[in-house]
């Protein structure tokens, strides 16, 4: 159940509220990624501390390990990982195409060998939805094929047609929560439109734009959003899958996107990279050796309240787990705080100015 | 400042209180090991949650990285790592002999190449104490040679004589807190006695028994304690360095030891091994796949309050950091809770019974 609370007038930004089986989500929102039943290095209590409202679980990973017998035995992912907030699950399609081996696509689904032990597996629209139902997903994603970039038009069109046939079959499988369709169509605006319109005619609780985090240049990414958004209903949430950097998320909110997920905050943390409003900083860099300041002045996260850049640098250089833990917390806090800020700016009618200032001030790989 | 609050009558167990520059320590106590300025995978706030009263910092590791310029710049180890409780620092001697390369021992100290980049380094009694002073150590350990096991008597005697000459020089170097001497003498009771008596005649704030975690069989370990303890003053704390398993610590408390440090709780956690009152359990084992119970029934640690063995097993198998984090917390909680329990039993005059029951019930590598 989605409520559009306010639509920005200068941009397409939206302030919304999504009610799920496990709680309310204020949008725009970022969803930390809990790939294998754990947001990497972060506990559920810490997710609450950084004000995570919803997390993402990966169907493919949980299907492969620990497996659905275990997930069913524990009564689903919420109980298994002790997270009682909302969970969105992907359908497994993206990982089947990016991680698994020896794939064979048929009308029924995808035969593959899993990346762990090479065991033969099968996922189709019915199986993907049944797995998400067993996980107790609050938002289940349709099973789709996510073509690589670049993609020949003929392949993109054939793939899209099959994904749309799968969408109709996914809709028939009961799940405990909502179902979101996924707009595909690669870099072809007419296919994007066709995809969006077809999904909307079937009717889902929300719509994702897929195939936008597959190595394409940023203009292509934005173009895919712009080619899809006009054909999505205003009264349903929109979700850009697998994105993005902070300025990308700001730009996508300006284009009408409500939800994001991305591994960048935790993945980059493991390399010593922290996000700030001026861009990323790599704490391994030598200027931080003697730095007594926090990662970011004014930040209220656990890392910034308690620890210096110099200490964090030492932890990263010494490969101490506490270092990547603290930077992961800071990065998640940064992402979720950015979402909070955008919600405020939209409510105040000042989002357009915020957007311009943020994107101007933010530089990737800022020099230290 | 050590106060002996109660001496057990049936054993040599002692209940004591040690006042340091950064707070009071109730003994017997276990000290979590913060090798490189971090108790591995655990935050200072979590150390407080598991009721850590004092932690150990490793002089050698901090000397090599980040180096003393950095440690001095940050005003010492407490400020650097944001731990405001007591810190005991070792002297670096043990690591120089176990980790560093191309050592040359002279009367002045030890020339070596550090294990990180092979840079030539030197540590002697003066340097070791000055480093510990710069770290702001609450309890500084004397610089000693820790001979391997087994050790020829001639070498043990020569080494001990030099260590005692170093002890006198260590005493002259000012440090902000207390200084503990280290009884050496390998497996030779007469050398242990000579070492203890010589150190006591110089006079220190406490006394450690060293060379007891160097690969010797457990009877040798206990014999080294028994050969040293009678010659140590009752009004000073005794510390068994680098030990031990839970039953070893119980047996050493029964032999008059007050303080312990050991990497086992955190090191074994990284392998999926958890401590319980019935022995260690390896959560990787398949019987835990469907296990909804906590690591240990009745345990109040964060891991046992919130997570099942089945979930922890999944995290360990999937190499998720949260798994080793939670098991590290449980293991530290177990060690510190065991110390709390021993303090209670000594106060109640029931320690001898507790000791017998605990050691009987505890089995290493318990079958699941």
XYZ file of C-alpha atoms in Angstrom:
736
model
C 0.000 0.000 0.000
C 1.727 3.137 -1.286
C 0.680 6.705 -0.558
C 2.116 9.592 -2.547
C 2.478 12.277 0.098
C 3.958 15.028 -2.022
C 5.113 15.486 -5.605
C 7.879 18.006 -6.206
C 6.934 20.687 -8.720
C 10.403 21.592 -10.031
C 11.472 17.969 -10.537
C 9.805 14.575 -10.619
C 10.899 13.845 -7.042
C 8.275 12.222 -4.819
C 7.750 11.888 -1.102
C 5.870 8.714 -0.332
C 4.957 6.082 2.225
C 4.839 2.355 1.662
C 3.094 0.092 4.178
C 4.359 -3.501 4.311
C 3.633 -6.570 6.410
C 6.609 -5.685 8.619
C 6.300 -1.937 8.919
C 6.159 1.415 7.192
C 8.779 2.720 4.765
C 9.180 6.426 4.140
C 10.372 7.095 0.584
C 12.699 7.939 -1.060
C 14.595 5.152 0.686
C 17.805 3.175 0.352
C 17.804 -0.553 1.146
C 21.026 -2.059 2.585
C 21.854 -5.335 0.856
C 21.841 -8.515 2.961
C 23.171 -10.858 0.324
C 23.554 -14.053 2.341
C 21.184 -13.295 5.208
C 23.473 -10.620 6.643
C 24.235 -7.048 5.641
C 27.973 -7.584 5.466
C 29.703 -7.006 8.842
C 26.622 -5.240 10.288
C 24.195 -6.557 12.923
C 20.412 -6.054 12.845
C 20.691 -3.783 15.898
C 23.205 -1.625 14.036
C 20.885 -1.490 11.013
C 18.296 0.007 13.350
C 20.879 2.487 14.657
C 21.582 3.782 11.155
C 17.804 3.986 10.601
C 17.515 1.287 7.966
C 13.794 0.924 7.218
C 13.994 -2.054 4.871
C 16.738 -4.404 3.741
C 17.196 -6.547 0.663
C 17.665 -10.311 0.686
C 19.061 -12.266 -2.255
C 16.902 -15.169 -3.328
C 19.652 -16.824 -5.382
C 22.203 -16.775 -2.555
C 19.781 -18.080 0.086
C 18.448 -20.700 -2.342
C 21.985 -22.008 -2.865
C 23.043 -21.666 0.794
C 21.668 -22.478 3.360
C 18.931 -23.757 0.994
C 15.178 -23.622 1.201
C 14.783 -26.548 3.591
C 16.661 -24.521 6.187
C 14.858 -21.277 5.377
C 11.462 -22.979 5.686
C 12.493 -24.708 8.925
C 13.304 -21.328 10.461
C 10.022 -19.807 9.244
C 11.572 -17.416 6.740
C 14.323 -14.860 6.489
C 13.025 -12.462 9.160
C 13.221 -15.098 11.871
C 16.417 -16.653 10.534
C 18.418 -13.409 10.665
C 16.423 -11.769 13.478
C 15.360 -8.720 11.451
C 11.730 -7.840 12.105
C 11.571 -4.934 9.662
C 10.514 -5.102 6.016
C 12.513 -7.229 3.570
C 12.506 -6.962 -0.198
C 13.787 -10.025 -2.001
C 15.076 -10.076 -5.525
C 13.969 -12.930 -7.747
C 17.348 -14.561 -8.254
C 17.293 -13.801 -11.957
C 20.128 -11.295 -11.883
C 22.484 -13.667 -10.009
C 21.564 -16.632 -12.196
C 22.775 -14.596 -15.168
C 25.797 -12.984 -13.452
C 27.111 -15.665 -11.052
C 25.894 -19.101 -12.070
C 27.486 -21.216 -14.795
C 26.302 -23.180 -17.852
C 22.937 -21.541 -18.127
C 20.220 -22.716 -20.471
C 17.187 -20.513 -20.847
C 13.882 -22.122 -21.802
C 10.321 -20.904 -21.795
C 9.941 -22.488 -18.355
C 12.925 -20.807 -16.742
C 16.696 -21.159 -16.396
C 18.740 -24.313 -15.887
C 22.125 -23.515 -14.325
C 24.927 -24.797 -12.163
C 25.282 -22.851 -8.931
C 28.532 -20.985 -8.270
C 29.308 -22.811 -5.010
C 29.486 -26.484 -5.870
C 28.287 -26.572 -9.482
C 25.141 -28.511 -8.580
C 22.454 -28.390 -11.289
C 19.617 -26.039 -10.355
C 16.513 -24.604 -11.950
C 14.717 -21.326 -11.392
C 11.646 -20.231 -13.260
C 8.885 -17.724 -12.553
C 6.959 -20.152 -10.364
C 10.014 -21.354 -8.429
C 11.315 -17.804 -7.863
C 8.007 -16.636 -6.424
C 7.582 -19.752 -4.277
C 11.056 -19.230 -2.843
C 10.311 -15.605 -2.061
C 7.058 -16.686 -0.423
C 8.975 -19.179 1.722
C 11.454 -16.434 2.663
C 8.482 -14.428 3.938
C 9.324 -11.549 1.625
C 7.429 -8.295 2.133
C 8.176 -7.238 -1.438
C 8.816 -10.014 -3.950
C 10.395 -9.166 -7.294
C 9.266 -10.841 -10.499
C 11.568 -13.367 -12.134
C 13.136 -11.697 -15.144
C 16.040 -11.953 -17.502
C 18.449 -9.056 -17.056
C 20.356 -8.764 -20.371
C 23.946 -7.509 -20.314
C 25.027 -4.149 -21.740
C 25.362 -3.690 -24.636
C 22.617 -5.957 -25.972
C 21.496 -6.479 -29.570
C 17.999 -5.207 -30.177
C 16.706 -8.580 -31.365
C 17.928 -10.291 -28.211
C 16.575 -7.519 -25.996
C 13.157 -7.771 -27.638
C 13.009 -11.575 -27.425
C 14.209 -11.510 -23.811
C 11.674 -8.839 -22.913
C 8.830 -10.803 -24.484
C 9.774 -13.874 -22.456
C 10.175 -11.802 -19.280
C 6.674 -10.403 -19.836
C 5.260 -13.921 -20.270
C 7.038 -14.838 -17.034
C 5.538 -11.755 -15.354
C 2.010 -12.994 -15.973
C 2.933 -16.375 -14.489
C 4.654 -14.764 -11.474
C 1.490 -12.831 -10.710
C -0.437 -16.091 -10.262
C 1.883 -17.440 -7.545
C 0.712 -16.363 -4.090
C 3.253 -14.537 -1.882
C 2.619 -13.077 1.573
C 3.468 -9.478 0.607
C 3.632 -7.218 -2.408
C 4.932 -8.003 -5.890
C 6.970 -5.581 -7.987
C 7.323 -5.868 -11.751
C 10.669 -5.139 -13.406
C 10.901 -2.943 -16.494
C 13.506 -4.274 -18.934
C 14.226 -3.372 -22.560
C 17.944 -2.620 -22.408
C 18.893 0.701 -24.022
C 15.895 0.789 -26.377
C 13.351 3.409 -25.286
C 10.504 1.816 -27.205
C 11.161 -1.526 -25.517
C 11.305 0.193 -22.132
C 7.921 1.759 -22.840
C 6.493 -1.534 -24.069
C 7.784 -3.268 -20.947
C 6.375 -0.662 -18.556
C 2.980 -0.559 -20.241
C 2.678 -4.333 -20.384
C 3.586 -4.719 -16.702
C 1.157 -1.991 -15.682
C -1.592 -3.677 -17.649
C -0.977 -6.888 -15.706
C -0.890 -4.773 -12.567
C 1.647 -4.925 -9.736
C 2.150 -3.242 -6.362
C 5.254 -1.417 -7.542
C 7.628 -1.243 -10.481
C 11.373 -1.557 -10.696
C 13.650 -0.436 -13.486
C 16.069 -3.283 -14.091
C 19.096 -3.590 -16.294
C 20.435 -0.255 -15.052
C 23.454 -1.456 -13.105
C 25.047 -3.694 -15.690
C 28.104 -1.702 -16.708
C 26.390 0.860 -18.906
C 27.619 4.481 -18.980
C 25.786 6.832 -16.643
C 23.884 8.630 -19.465
C 22.474 5.252 -20.559
C 21.453 4.555 -16.977
C 19.585 7.847 -16.712
C 18.064 7.339 -20.159
C 16.670 3.961 -19.099
C 14.941 5.605 -16.131
C 13.646 8.440 -18.304
C 12.333 5.998 -20.893
C 10.429 3.980 -18.268
C 9.139 6.437 -15.694
C 6.474 8.235 -17.796
C 4.637 4.932 -18.263
C 4.563 3.990 -14.583
C 1.556 4.930 -12.425
C 2.083 7.735 -9.926
C 0.387 5.783 -7.170
C 2.911 2.936 -7.146
C 6.511 3.025 -5.877
C 9.399 2.951 -8.364
C 12.652 1.168 -7.613
C 15.971 1.491 -9.475
C 17.710 -1.857 -9.010
C 21.338 -2.101 -7.880
C 22.029 1.639 -7.707
C 23.917 3.742 -7.069
C 26.431 6.404 -6.115
C 25.081 9.291 -4.020
C 24.770 11.746 -6.946
C 23.214 9.013 -9.096
C 20.569 8.441 -6.428
C 19.888 12.177 -6.161
C 19.523 12.385 -9.930
C 17.215 9.385 -9.966
C 15.037 10.789 -7.200
C 14.774 13.887 -9.403
C 13.580 11.536 -12.159
C 10.843 10.027 -10.010
C 12.542 7.016 -8.377
C 11.560 6.110 -4.799
C 13.702 3.119 -3.832
C 17.330 2.043 -4.201
C 19.594 -0.807 -3.241
C 23.338 -1.022 -3.698
C 26.343 -2.891 -2.317
C 28.629 0.152 -2.678
C 28.407 1.364 0.963
C 29.552 -1.973 2.383
C 31.750 -3.121 -0.511
C 33.766 0.097 -0.641
C 34.039 0.105 3.162
C 35.910 -3.174 2.972
C 38.497 -1.365 0.838
C 38.774 1.540 3.300
C 36.636 3.924 1.245
C 34.193 6.195 3.067
C 31.453 8.428 1.674
C 31.193 12.124 2.498
C 29.112 14.945 1.055
C 32.216 16.015 -0.878
C 32.862 12.595 -2.348
C 34.581 9.388 -1.366
C 37.783 9.322 0.656
C 40.105 6.343 0.879
C 41.272 6.142 4.460
C 44.314 4.131 3.415
C 45.842 7.326 2.048
C 48.839 8.585 3.993
C 47.526 12.098 4.796
C 45.166 10.464 7.297
C 47.957 8.952 9.408
C 47.939 11.791 11.939
C 44.322 12.908 11.377
C 42.365 13.254 14.627
C 39.133 14.311 12.941
C 36.169 12.057 12.175
C 35.452 10.700 8.693
C 33.005 13.579 8.212
C 32.541 16.601 10.468
C 29.055 16.697 11.965
C 28.250 13.073 11.164
C 26.452 11.351 14.046
C 27.282 7.735 13.170
C 29.070 5.469 15.636
C 32.337 5.687 13.706
C 32.368 9.494 13.547
C 31.248 9.943 17.149
C 34.002 7.742 18.548
C 36.941 7.276 16.204
C 39.448 9.343 14.250
C 40.431 9.017 10.624
C 43.927 8.177 11.877
C 42.691 5.244 13.943
C 40.410 3.998 11.160
C 43.313 4.247 8.727
C 45.423 2.127 11.076
C 42.658 -0.487 11.344
C 42.265 -0.658 7.562
C 46.019 -0.910 6.974
C 46.321 -3.579 9.674
C 43.342 -5.436 8.124
C 41.442 -5.297 11.398
C 37.763 -6.207 11.016
C 36.716 -3.351 13.284
C 37.889 -0.943 10.572
C 35.606 -2.217 7.828
C 32.806 -2.588 10.384
C 32.996 1.067 11.362
C 33.352 2.338 7.792
C 30.429 0.127 6.712
C 28.336 1.705 9.463
C 29.386 5.196 8.417
C 28.630 4.517 4.751
C 25.205 3.051 5.470
C 24.502 5.991 7.767
C 25.572 8.340 4.985
C 23.300 6.676 2.425
C 20.297 6.559 4.754
C 20.917 10.103 5.956
C 21.027 11.271 2.333
C 17.601 9.686 1.840
C 16.283 11.376 4.989
C 17.644 14.675 3.708
C 15.969 14.225 0.334
C 12.664 13.445 2.034
C 12.988 16.684 4.006
C 13.914 18.718 0.936
C 10.976 17.351 -1.044
C 8.600 18.109 1.823
C 10.016 21.639 2.060
C 9.807 22.226 -1.682
C 13.581 22.801 -1.813
C 14.681 19.587 -3.483
C 15.756 21.189 -6.777
C 18.215 23.490 -5.028
C 19.484 20.683 -2.836
C 19.992 18.494 -5.892
C 22.059 21.108 -7.668
C 24.230 21.861 -4.643
C 24.769 18.218 -3.766
C 25.772 17.088 -7.218
C 28.068 20.101 -7.641
C 29.830 19.538 -4.318
C 30.191 15.799 -4.658
C 33.255 14.462 -6.375
C 34.213 10.833 -6.727
C 37.605 9.877 -5.362
C 38.103 13.276 -3.820
C 41.730 14.201 -3.335
C 42.668 14.287 0.324
C 47.536 -0.749 44.256
C 46.365 -4.295 44.986
C 44.102 -5.345 47.824
C 43.701 -9.004 48.706
C 40.020 -9.189 49.652
C 39.788 -12.873 50.426
C 42.043 -15.917 50.292
C 40.364 -19.266 49.715
C 41.132 -21.806 52.412
C 40.717 -25.036 50.434
C 42.819 -23.811 47.487
C 45.214 -20.967 46.780
C 42.475 -19.011 44.965
C 42.352 -15.302 45.757
C 39.723 -12.594 45.434
C 41.391 -9.228 44.905
C 41.076 -5.669 43.690
C 43.603 -3.756 41.617
C 43.346 0.014 41.279
C 44.851 1.485 38.117
C 45.082 4.938 36.538
C 42.033 4.120 34.414
C 39.824 2.269 36.855
C 39.390 -0.635 39.230
C 39.871 -4.282 38.303
C 38.211 -7.046 40.276
C 40.325 -10.218 40.272
C 40.518 -12.977 39.164
C 40.153 -11.353 35.749
C 40.616 -12.175 32.079
C 42.040 -9.540 29.733
C 40.846 -9.566 26.088
C 43.791 -9.141 23.732
C 43.884 -6.035 21.520
C 46.891 -6.968 19.460
C 46.958 -4.131 16.954
C 44.921 -1.536 18.861
C 41.680 -3.513 18.460
C 40.294 -6.605 20.134
C 39.704 -8.452 16.895
C 36.257 -7.731 15.395
C 34.986 -6.212 18.673
C 34.289 -2.540 19.413
C 35.105 -0.785 22.707
C 31.367 -0.427 23.393
C 30.962 -4.185 22.982
C 33.914 -4.783 25.328
C 31.951 -2.828 27.927
C 28.856 -4.920 27.194
C 30.718 -8.157 27.914
C 32.071 -6.521 31.098
C 35.716 -6.358 30.086
C 37.542 -4.557 32.909
C 40.972 -4.325 31.303
C 42.386 -5.148 27.894
C 45.883 -5.995 26.707
C 47.793 -4.034 24.079
C 50.794 -5.440 22.211
C 53.848 -3.195 22.325
C 55.621 -4.964 19.467
C 52.661 -4.707 17.078
C 51.958 -1.044 17.827
C 55.680 -0.234 17.663
C 55.843 -1.741 14.156
C 52.491 -0.328 13.008
C 51.302 2.428 13.245
C 54.602 3.259 14.995
C 55.397 5.385 17.990
C 55.220 8.755 16.202
C 51.551 8.073 15.570
C 50.895 6.689 19.049
C 52.527 9.749 20.651
C 50.642 12.109 18.336
C 47.345 10.606 19.499
C 48.369 10.793 23.170
C 48.617 7.078 23.761
C 46.654 3.913 23.145
C 43.580 4.825 25.219
C 42.815 7.872 23.089
C 43.861 6.209 19.834
C 41.428 3.302 20.181
C 38.844 5.111 22.323
C 39.069 2.731 25.272
C 39.058 4.606 28.573
C 39.433 1.553 30.806
C 42.690 0.057 32.046
C 45.252 -1.256 29.554
C 48.076 -3.673 30.271
C 50.825 -3.667 27.676
C 53.273 -6.463 27.136
C 56.897 -5.533 26.612
C 57.246 -6.741 23.045
C 59.772 -9.354 24.081
C 57.562 -12.334 23.345
C 56.746 -11.154 19.788
C 60.356 -10.217 19.045
C 61.247 -13.834 19.728
C 58.188 -15.401 18.079
C 57.398 -13.154 15.088
C 60.427 -11.091 14.111
C 63.329 -12.329 12.010
C 67.121 -12.380 12.203
C 67.378 -11.662 15.871
C 70.615 -10.850 17.627
C 70.542 -10.704 21.391
C 73.060 -8.507 23.156
C 73.357 -7.254 26.701
C 71.615 -4.063 25.561
C 68.608 -5.749 23.986
C 67.513 -7.399 20.762
C 68.261 -6.401 17.174
C 65.689 -7.792 14.753
C 63.892 -7.306 11.487
C 60.185 -6.704 11.909
C 57.741 -9.178 10.376
C 55.953 -6.597 8.204
C 58.614 -5.061 5.985
C 61.824 -6.503 7.391
C 63.043 -3.103 8.594
C 65.858 -3.325 11.149
C 64.606 -2.564 14.656
C 65.921 -2.632 18.199
C 64.179 -3.233 21.499
C 65.908 -3.289 24.855
C 64.730 -2.796 28.421
C 64.879 0.998 28.172
C 63.152 1.163 24.783
C 60.404 -1.287 25.799
C 59.543 0.709 28.892
C 59.681 4.050 27.062
C 57.294 2.698 24.426
C 54.893 1.455 27.078
C 55.093 4.851 28.769
C 54.238 6.537 25.463
C 51.319 4.136 25.014
C 50.030 5.358 28.381
C 50.041 1.833 29.763
C 48.362 1.287 33.127
C 50.391 -1.868 33.676
C 53.724 -2.113 31.875
C 55.455 -5.470 31.610
C 59.231 -5.795 31.953
C 61.273 -6.560 28.851
C 62.293 -10.178 29.040
C 63.482 -13.058 26.942
C 60.883 -15.817 26.727
C 62.804 -19.015 25.854
C 61.084 -21.681 23.759
C 60.063 -25.079 25.135
C 62.006 -27.268 25.555
C 65.056 -25.244 26.557
C 68.484 -26.478 27.614
C 69.246 -25.650 31.216
C 72.397 -23.675 30.399
C 70.516 -21.483 27.956
C 67.613 -21.035 30.379
C 69.989 -19.975 33.145
C 71.957 -17.541 30.952
C 68.746 -16.093 29.539
C 67.266 -15.703 33.003
C 70.363 -13.938 34.298
C 70.200 -11.440 31.441
C 66.430 -10.977 31.907
C 67.070 -10.186 35.575
C 69.739 -7.620 34.657
C 67.201 -6.138 32.232
C 64.593 -6.102 35.039
C 66.722 -3.819 37.156
C 67.153 -1.465 34.194
C 63.425 -1.551 33.384
C 62.634 -0.464 36.910
C 64.593 2.750 36.426
C 62.555 3.886 33.412
C 59.565 5.975 34.475
C 56.125 4.828 33.263
C 52.760 6.377 34.144
C 51.316 3.248 35.757
C 52.419 0.049 37.419
C 55.231 -2.298 36.431
C 54.982 -6.083 36.574
C 58.022 -8.367 36.650
C 58.004 -11.614 34.677
C 59.178 -14.872 36.248
C 61.115 -16.980 33.747
C 63.275 -20.079 34.211
C 61.706 -22.472 31.717
C 60.910 -25.900 33.197
C 63.548 -25.713 35.959
C 61.947 -25.171 39.360
C 65.144 -23.844 40.943
C 65.457 -21.247 38.165
C 61.783 -20.297 38.605
C 62.432 -19.770 42.315
C 65.600 -17.796 41.656
C 63.717 -15.642 39.151
C 60.806 -14.956 41.473
C 62.999 -14.144 44.459
C 65.270 -11.871 42.452
C 62.344 -9.943 40.989
C 60.713 -9.580 44.401
C 63.944 -8.274 45.835
C 63.991 -5.568 43.140
C 60.315 -4.967 43.904
C 57.483 -4.588 41.411
C 53.757 -3.837 41.540
C 52.833 -7.305 40.354
C 54.380 -10.480 39.003
C 53.691 -12.481 35.887
C 54.663 -16.047 35.175
C 56.049 -16.086 31.652
C 57.109 -18.902 29.375
C 53.922 -20.810 30.136
C 52.216 -20.635 26.761
C 55.048 -21.756 24.533
C 53.907 -25.202 23.457
C 54.711 -27.058 26.652
C 52.441 -29.899 27.865
C 49.823 -28.856 30.400
C 51.583 -30.534 33.364
C 54.704 -28.444 32.615
C 52.511 -25.352 32.493
C 51.020 -26.081 35.905
C 54.449 -27.008 37.281
C 55.842 -23.630 36.198
C 53.074 -21.870 38.131
C 53.594 -24.092 41.168
C 57.347 -23.505 41.086
C 56.911 -19.722 41.014
C 53.874 -18.898 43.138
C 55.274 -19.729 46.609
C 57.964 -17.075 46.163
C 55.606 -14.273 45.128
C 54.206 -11.878 47.749
C 50.547 -12.326 48.681
C 49.907 -8.594 48.448
C 50.755 -8.321 44.747
C 48.718 -9.600 41.773
C 49.928 -12.623 39.813
C 49.432 -12.909 36.083
C 49.799 -16.058 33.923
C 50.796 -14.786 30.485
C 49.050 -15.962 27.326
C 46.677 -18.423 29.009
C 44.494 -20.307 28.678
C 41.580 -22.688 28.138
C 38.693 -22.372 30.622
C 39.747 -25.359 32.769
C 43.377 -24.192 32.664
C 42.307 -20.820 34.030
C 40.228 -22.454 36.758
C 43.198 -24.634 37.714
C 45.503 -21.628 37.744
C 43.151 -19.598 39.905
C 43.263 -22.581 42.268
C 47.059 -22.201 42.204
C 46.929 -18.523 43.165
C 46.841 -16.731 39.789
C 44.786 -13.522 39.496
C 45.075 -12.383 35.881
C 44.964 -13.979 32.424
C 45.147 -12.990 28.795
C 44.603 -15.210 25.788
C 43.713 -14.942 22.099
C 41.688 -18.191 22.184
C 38.210 -16.603 22.556
C 38.617 -14.432 19.451
C 40.927 -16.710 17.455
C 38.690 -19.780 17.806
C 35.620 -17.659 17.051
C 37.068 -16.888 13.638
C 37.048 -20.648 13.013
C 33.438 -21.020 14.147
C 34.323 -22.464 17.568
C 32.323 -21.349 20.595
C 32.930 -21.975 24.285
C 30.325 -23.483 26.582
C 30.464 -24.842 30.116
C 30.539 -28.331 28.585
C 33.413 -27.567 26.253
C 33.932 -26.065 22.833
C 31.495 -26.595 19.976
C 32.309 -25.992 16.337
C 29.288 -24.379 14.778
C 30.389 -25.520 11.327
C 29.297 -29.035 12.218
C 26.250 -30.256 10.336
C 24.028 -31.100 13.359
C 23.597 -27.356 13.871
C 22.012 -26.723 10.455
C 18.454 -26.868 11.807
C 19.264 -25.863 15.398
C 17.059 -23.043 16.681
C 18.684 -22.890 20.108
C 21.351 -20.403 21.223
C 25.036 -21.311 21.473
C 24.507 -21.917 25.184
C 21.195 -22.076 27.028
C 20.916 -19.340 29.645
C 23.759 -17.242 28.226
C 22.932 -13.525 28.189
C 25.389 -12.399 25.498
C 24.189 -10.576 22.376
C 24.704 -13.662 20.203
C 22.730 -15.994 22.474
C 19.952 -13.467 23.117
C 19.307 -12.875 19.415
C 20.593 -15.630 17.171
C 20.309 -19.389 16.713
C 23.074 -21.910 16.240
C 21.592 -22.605 12.813
C 21.927 -18.972 11.745
C 25.427 -18.662 13.197
C 26.427 -21.851 11.387
C 25.153 -20.370 8.130
C 27.146 -17.166 8.714
C 30.315 -19.117 9.468
C 29.901 -21.386 6.442
C 29.165 -18.381 4.214
C 32.227 -16.592 5.669
C 30.088 -13.661 6.773
C 31.896 -11.339 9.199
C 28.823 -11.068 11.405
C 29.307 -14.742 12.307
C 32.805 -14.371 13.743
C 31.769 -11.086 15.365
C 28.916 -12.738 17.254
C 30.929 -15.801 18.250
C 33.799 -13.562 19.393
C 31.339 -11.671 21.591
C 29.956 -14.909 22.998
C 33.424 -16.300 23.710
C 34.613 -13.117 25.428
C 31.374 -13.074 27.422
C 31.992 -16.701 28.378
C 35.549 -15.999 29.550
C 34.582 -12.893 31.492
C 31.526 -14.575 32.959
C 33.718 -17.472 34.103
C 35.913 -14.958 35.931
C 32.860 -13.342 37.520
C 31.697 -16.770 38.602
C 35.058 -17.609 40.147
C 35.059 -14.317 42.040
C 31.632 -15.204 43.448
C 32.673 -18.721 44.360
C 35.799 -17.493 46.142
C 33.769 -14.919 48.078
C 31.256 -17.614 49.030
C 33.957 -20.077 50.081
C 32.697 -22.571 47.475
C 35.477 -22.306 44.927
C 36.910 -25.795 45.505
C 33.568 -27.442 44.705
C 33.036 -25.196 41.699
C 36.509 -26.033 40.425
C 35.911 -29.750 40.624
C 32.511 -29.577 38.932
C 33.665 -27.234 36.205
C 36.736 -29.186 35.230
C 34.777 -32.449 35.292
C 31.979 -31.104 33.086
C 34.216 -29.336 30.615
C 35.467 -31.293 27.642
C 37.492 -29.926 24.782
C 35.989 -30.402 21.327
C 32.767 -31.746 22.732
C 30.871 -33.958 20.324
C 27.680 -32.357 19.065
